[in-house]
Coordinates of C-alpha atoms and ligand atoms in Angstrom, one line a residue:
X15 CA -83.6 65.0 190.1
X16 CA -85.2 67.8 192.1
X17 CA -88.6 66.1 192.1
X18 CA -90.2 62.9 193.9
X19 CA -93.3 61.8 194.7
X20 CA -94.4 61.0 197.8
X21 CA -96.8 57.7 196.6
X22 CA -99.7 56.3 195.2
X23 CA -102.1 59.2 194.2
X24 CA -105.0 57.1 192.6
X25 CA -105.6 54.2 190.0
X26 CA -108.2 54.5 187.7
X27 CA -109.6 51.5 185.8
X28 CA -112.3 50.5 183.3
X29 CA -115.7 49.1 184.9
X30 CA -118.4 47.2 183.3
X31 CA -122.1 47.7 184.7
X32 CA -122.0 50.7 187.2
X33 CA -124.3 48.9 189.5
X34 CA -122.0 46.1 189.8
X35 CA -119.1 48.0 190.0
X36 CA -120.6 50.2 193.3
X37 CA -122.4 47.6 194.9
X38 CA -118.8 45.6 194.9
X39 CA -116.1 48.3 196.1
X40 CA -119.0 49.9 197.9
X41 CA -120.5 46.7 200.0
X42 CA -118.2 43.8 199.4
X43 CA -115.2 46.2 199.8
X44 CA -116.3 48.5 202.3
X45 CA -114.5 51.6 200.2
X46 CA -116.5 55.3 200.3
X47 CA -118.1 56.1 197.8
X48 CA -115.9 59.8 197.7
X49 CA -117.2 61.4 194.6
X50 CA -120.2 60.8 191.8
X51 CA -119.1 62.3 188.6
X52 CA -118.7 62.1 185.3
X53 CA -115.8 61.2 182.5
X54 CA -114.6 64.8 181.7
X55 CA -113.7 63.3 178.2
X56 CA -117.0 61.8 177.5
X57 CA -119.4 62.7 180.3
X58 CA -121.8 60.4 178.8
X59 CA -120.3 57.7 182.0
X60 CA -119.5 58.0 185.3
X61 CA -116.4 58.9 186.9
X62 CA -116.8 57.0 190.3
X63 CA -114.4 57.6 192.9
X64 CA -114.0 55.5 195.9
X65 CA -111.5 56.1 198.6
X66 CA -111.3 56.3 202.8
X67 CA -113.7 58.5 204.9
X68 CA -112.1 61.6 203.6
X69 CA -110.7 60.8 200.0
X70 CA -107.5 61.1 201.1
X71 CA -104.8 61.1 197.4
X72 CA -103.5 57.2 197.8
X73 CA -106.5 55.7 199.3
X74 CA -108.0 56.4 195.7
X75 CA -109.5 53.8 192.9
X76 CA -112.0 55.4 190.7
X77 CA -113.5 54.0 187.7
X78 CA -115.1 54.8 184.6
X79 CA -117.8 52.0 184.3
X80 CA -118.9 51.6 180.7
X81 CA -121.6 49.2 180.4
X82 CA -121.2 47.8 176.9
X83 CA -117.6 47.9 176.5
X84 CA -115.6 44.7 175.3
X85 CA -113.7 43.2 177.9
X86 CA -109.9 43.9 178.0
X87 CA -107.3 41.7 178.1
X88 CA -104.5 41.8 181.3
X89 CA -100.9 41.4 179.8
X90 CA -97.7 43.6 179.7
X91 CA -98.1 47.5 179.3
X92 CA -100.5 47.7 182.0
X93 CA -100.7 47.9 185.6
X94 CA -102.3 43.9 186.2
X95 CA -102.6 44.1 190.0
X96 CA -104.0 46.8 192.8
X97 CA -103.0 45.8 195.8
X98 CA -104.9 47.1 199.2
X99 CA -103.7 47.2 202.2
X100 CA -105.1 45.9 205.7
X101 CA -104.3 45.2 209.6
X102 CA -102.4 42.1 209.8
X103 CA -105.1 40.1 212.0
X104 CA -107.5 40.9 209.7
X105 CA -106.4 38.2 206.6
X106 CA -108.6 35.8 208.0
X107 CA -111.7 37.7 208.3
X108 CA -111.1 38.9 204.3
X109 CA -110.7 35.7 203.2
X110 CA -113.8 34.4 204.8
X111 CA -116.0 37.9 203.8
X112 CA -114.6 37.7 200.5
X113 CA -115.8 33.7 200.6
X114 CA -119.6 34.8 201.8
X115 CA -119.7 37.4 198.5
X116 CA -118.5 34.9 196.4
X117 CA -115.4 36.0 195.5
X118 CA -112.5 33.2 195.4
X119 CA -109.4 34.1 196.5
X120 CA -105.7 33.0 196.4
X121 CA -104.0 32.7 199.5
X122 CA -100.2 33.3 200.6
X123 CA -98.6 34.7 204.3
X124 CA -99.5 38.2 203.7
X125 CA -102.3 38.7 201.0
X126 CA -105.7 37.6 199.2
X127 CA -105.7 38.0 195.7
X128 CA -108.9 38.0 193.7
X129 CA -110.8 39.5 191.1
X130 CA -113.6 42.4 190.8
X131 CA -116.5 41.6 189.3
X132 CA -115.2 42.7 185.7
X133 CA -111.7 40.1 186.0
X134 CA -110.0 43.5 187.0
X135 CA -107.2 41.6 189.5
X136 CA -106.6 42.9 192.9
X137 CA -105.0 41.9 196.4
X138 CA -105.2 42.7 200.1
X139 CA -101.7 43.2 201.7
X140 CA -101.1 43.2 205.5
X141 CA -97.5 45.2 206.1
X142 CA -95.8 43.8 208.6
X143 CA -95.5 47.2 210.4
X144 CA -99.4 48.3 210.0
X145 CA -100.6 51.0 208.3
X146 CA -101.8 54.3 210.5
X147 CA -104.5 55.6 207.8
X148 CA -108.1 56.4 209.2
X149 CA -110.2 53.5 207.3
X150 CA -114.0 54.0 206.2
X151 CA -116.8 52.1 209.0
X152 CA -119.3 50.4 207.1
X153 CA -121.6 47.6 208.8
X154 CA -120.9 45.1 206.6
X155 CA -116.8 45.7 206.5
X156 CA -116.0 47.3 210.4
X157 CA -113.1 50.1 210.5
X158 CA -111.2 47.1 212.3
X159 CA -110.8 45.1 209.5
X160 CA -111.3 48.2 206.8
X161 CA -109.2 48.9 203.8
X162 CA -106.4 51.8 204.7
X163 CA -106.0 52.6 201.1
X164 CA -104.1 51.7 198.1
X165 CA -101.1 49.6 199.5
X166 CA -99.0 49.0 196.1
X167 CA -99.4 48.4 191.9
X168 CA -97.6 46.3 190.1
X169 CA -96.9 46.8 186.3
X170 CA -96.0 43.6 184.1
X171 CA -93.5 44.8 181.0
X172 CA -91.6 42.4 178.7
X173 CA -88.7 44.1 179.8
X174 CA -87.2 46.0 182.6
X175 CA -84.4 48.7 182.0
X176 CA -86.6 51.3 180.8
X177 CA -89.6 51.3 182.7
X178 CA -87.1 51.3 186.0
X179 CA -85.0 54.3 184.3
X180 CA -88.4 56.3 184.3
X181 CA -89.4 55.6 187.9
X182 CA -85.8 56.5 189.5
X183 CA -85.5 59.0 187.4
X184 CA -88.7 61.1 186.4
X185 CA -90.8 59.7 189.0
X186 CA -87.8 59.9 191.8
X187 CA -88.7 56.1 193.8
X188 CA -85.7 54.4 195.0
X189 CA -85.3 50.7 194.6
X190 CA -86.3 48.6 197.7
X191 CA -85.8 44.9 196.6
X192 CA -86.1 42.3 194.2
X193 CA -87.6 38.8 194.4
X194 CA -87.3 36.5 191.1
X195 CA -88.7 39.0 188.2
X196 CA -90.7 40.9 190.2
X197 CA -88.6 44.4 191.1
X198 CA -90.3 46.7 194.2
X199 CA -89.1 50.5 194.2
X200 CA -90.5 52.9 197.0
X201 CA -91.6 56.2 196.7
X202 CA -90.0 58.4 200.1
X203 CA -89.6 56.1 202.8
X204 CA -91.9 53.6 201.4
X205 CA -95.2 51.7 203.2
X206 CA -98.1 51.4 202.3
X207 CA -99.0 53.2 199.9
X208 CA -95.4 54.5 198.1
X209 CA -95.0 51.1 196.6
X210 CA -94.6 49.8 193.0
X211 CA -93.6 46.2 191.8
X212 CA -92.0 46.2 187.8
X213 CA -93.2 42.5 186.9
X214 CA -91.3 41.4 184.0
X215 CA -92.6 38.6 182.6
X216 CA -91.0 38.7 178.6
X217 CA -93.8 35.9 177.3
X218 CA -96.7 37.5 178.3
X219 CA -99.1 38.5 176.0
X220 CA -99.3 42.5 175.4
X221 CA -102.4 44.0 177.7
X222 CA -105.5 45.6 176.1
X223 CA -106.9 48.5 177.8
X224 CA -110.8 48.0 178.2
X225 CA -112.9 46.8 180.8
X226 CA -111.3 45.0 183.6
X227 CA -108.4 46.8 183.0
X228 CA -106.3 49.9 184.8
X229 CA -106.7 53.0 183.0
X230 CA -103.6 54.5 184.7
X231 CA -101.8 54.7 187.6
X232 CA -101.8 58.7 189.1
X233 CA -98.9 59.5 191.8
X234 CA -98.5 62.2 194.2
X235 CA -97.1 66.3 193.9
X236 CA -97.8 68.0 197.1
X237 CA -99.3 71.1 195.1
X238 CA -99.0 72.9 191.6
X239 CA -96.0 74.9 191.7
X240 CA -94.0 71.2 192.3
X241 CA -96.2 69.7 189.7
X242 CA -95.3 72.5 187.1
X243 CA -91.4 71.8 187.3
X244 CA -92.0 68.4 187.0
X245 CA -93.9 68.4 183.7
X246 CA -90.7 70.9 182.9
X247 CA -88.0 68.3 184.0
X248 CA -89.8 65.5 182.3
X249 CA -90.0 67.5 179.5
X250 CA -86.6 68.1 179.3
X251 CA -85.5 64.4 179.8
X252 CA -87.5 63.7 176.8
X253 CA -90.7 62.5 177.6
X254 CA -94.1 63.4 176.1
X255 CA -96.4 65.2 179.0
X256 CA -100.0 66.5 178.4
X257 CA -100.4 69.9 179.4
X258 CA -101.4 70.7 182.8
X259 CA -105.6 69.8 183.1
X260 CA -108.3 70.8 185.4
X261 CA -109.8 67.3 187.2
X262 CA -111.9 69.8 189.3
X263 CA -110.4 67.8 192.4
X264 CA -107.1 67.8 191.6
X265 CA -104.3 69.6 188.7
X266 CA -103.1 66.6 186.3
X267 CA -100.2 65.4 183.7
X268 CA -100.1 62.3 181.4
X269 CA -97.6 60.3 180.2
X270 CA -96.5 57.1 179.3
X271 CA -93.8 54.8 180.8
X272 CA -91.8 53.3 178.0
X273 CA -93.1 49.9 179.3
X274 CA -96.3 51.4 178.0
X275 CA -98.7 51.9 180.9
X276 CA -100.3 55.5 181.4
X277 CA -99.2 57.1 184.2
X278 CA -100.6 60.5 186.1
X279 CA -98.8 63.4 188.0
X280 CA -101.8 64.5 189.8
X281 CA -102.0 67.1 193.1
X282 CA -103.1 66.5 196.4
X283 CA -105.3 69.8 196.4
X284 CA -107.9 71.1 196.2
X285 CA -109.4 68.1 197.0
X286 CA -113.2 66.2 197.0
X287 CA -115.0 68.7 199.8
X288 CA -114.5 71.3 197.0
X289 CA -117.9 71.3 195.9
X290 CA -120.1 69.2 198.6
X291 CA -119.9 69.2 202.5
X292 CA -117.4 66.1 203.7
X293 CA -120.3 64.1 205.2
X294 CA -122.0 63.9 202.0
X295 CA -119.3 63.1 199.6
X296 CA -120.3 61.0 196.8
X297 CA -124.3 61.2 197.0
X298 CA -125.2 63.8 194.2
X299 CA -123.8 63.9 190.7
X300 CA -121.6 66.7 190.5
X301 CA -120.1 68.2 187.5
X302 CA -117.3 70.6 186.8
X303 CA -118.5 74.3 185.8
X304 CA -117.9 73.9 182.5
X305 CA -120.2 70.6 182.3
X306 CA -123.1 72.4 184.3
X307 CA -124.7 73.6 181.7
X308 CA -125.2 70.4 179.7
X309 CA -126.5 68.8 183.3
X310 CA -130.3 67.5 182.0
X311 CA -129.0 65.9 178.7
X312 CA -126.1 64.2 180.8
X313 CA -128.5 63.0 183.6
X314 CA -130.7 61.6 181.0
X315 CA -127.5 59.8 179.1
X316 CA -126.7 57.8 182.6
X317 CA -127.9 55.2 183.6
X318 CA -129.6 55.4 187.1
X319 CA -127.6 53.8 190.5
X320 CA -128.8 53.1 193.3
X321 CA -125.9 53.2 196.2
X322 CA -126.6 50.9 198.9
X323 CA -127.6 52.4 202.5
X324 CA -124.9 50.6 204.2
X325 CA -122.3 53.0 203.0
X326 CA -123.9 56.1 204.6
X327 CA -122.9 57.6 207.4
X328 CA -126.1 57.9 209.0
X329 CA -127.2 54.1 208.5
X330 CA -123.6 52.9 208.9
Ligands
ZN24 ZN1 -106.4 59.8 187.0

């Protein structure tokens, strides 16, 4: 294995109402909004990105929100839970935040775990050794308290050998400990960020991708060059990989764990300030070249959103 990723890239899920879904990851969550797009496979809905001040790769959950899709249903083949992570001190003030928006939460020594708005399950995880990622400042969620980034997914499969083969071997994590059925590898040296959890739970029903769901889980290659012999060594152990496609903010492979959850090889460049200045990510749709063209019918197919003003810089 020449290849290993360095973490959590992005996880993308599958959103109801688009209002909803800003207004919670935006206000209730205190996430940027990083980039306003749409679906490149059916730009008829969003693609919204939310991530820390910059849009760093592994502060990253994005979402296509499609208002009249049929809820999904969380079981094995998926990725069931996005965990977060926060300062230590700051549990408290979560769980009393979360509380005042009317979200319940479950409580343990080190995390909150609730739902979005959709039933999409998340948590917040303090590490014991803190987290040194720049957090967004909004006035309803402080930088003190702020989200870092993503802190860790966990996929549920009915069983475990294969889905662990895949991620020492094509995705290059190490294992890091086990406690019951639930199995944590680390990508590098682990923290925040360069965790997953393999959650076998054999009598679980089988997950149904649709909203309230995760999409896919997308890791880390430092640029395209790494990213190419990857797909080649995946490849070559036998595993079906999309060819290499243009997100417009990052290069991107596909494929499936044999557990059955969709997973992403996507690169850290170019990046969200590719085509707006950093201070105003997120505020105007912005398509990909090859989309620009279509721009009036595809502002006309989406439904209008209105992001709230406490997420701006300027009124932060
Ligand atoms: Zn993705």
């Amino acid at each position: 294995m020449t290849v290993r990723t360095s973490g959590l890239h992005h996880v993308t899920a599958i959103g109801g109402d688009p209002q909803r879904n800003a207004d919670f990851y935006l206000r209730t969550l205190g996430l940027r909004l990083v980039k306003t797009t749409v679906n490149f496979d059916d730009p008829g809905t969003y693609h919204l990105y939310y991530g820390d001040a910059s849009g760093k790769p592994g502060s990253l959950m994005t979402f296509f929100p499609w208002p009249d899709a049929p809820a999904g249903r969380i079981g094995t083949g998926q990725a069931t839970t996005t965990a977060f992570s926060i300062p230590e001190a700051s549990l408290g003030w979560w769980k009393q935040h979360l509380s005042d928006h009317g979200v319940e939460t479950t409580v343990d020594d080190r995390s909150l775990t609730f739902r979005d708005p959709d039933g999409l399950q998340l948590a917040l995880v303090a590490h014991p050794q803190g987290d040194p990622r720049d957090p967004w400042d909004t006035k309803l969620v402080p930088a003190e308290n702020a989200i870092r980034g993503l802190h860790s997914v966990t996929l549920s499969v009915s069983k475990e050998d294969a889905t662990a083969d895949l991620f020492t071997g094509g995705l290059g994590l190490t294992f890091h400990s086990q406690d019951g059925n639930r199995i944590r590898f680390q990508a590098g040296e682990g923290g925040p960020g360069a965790f997953a959890d393999v959650l076998v739970t054999p009598d679980a029903p089988r997950g149904q991708v649709a909203t309230g769901t995760v999409h896919h889980v997308a890791w880390r290659a430092p640029d395209e060059p790494t990213q190419a012999a990857w797909r080649d060594e995946l490849l070559d152990q036998g595993v079906r990989v999309t060819s290499i496609l243009d997100r417009q903010y990052f290069r991107s492979i596909y494929f499936r764990e044999p557990g059955g959850t969709l997973l992403e090889v996507a690169t850290d460049a170019p990046g969200f300030a590719i085509d707006e200045p950093l201070l105003e990510l997120g505020r105007a749709l912005k398509l990909p070249p090859w989309l620009e063209p279509r721009r009036d019918e595809i502002e006309h197919l989406l439904p209008k959103l209105k992001l709230p003003t406490e997420n701006n810089p300027e009124q932060a």
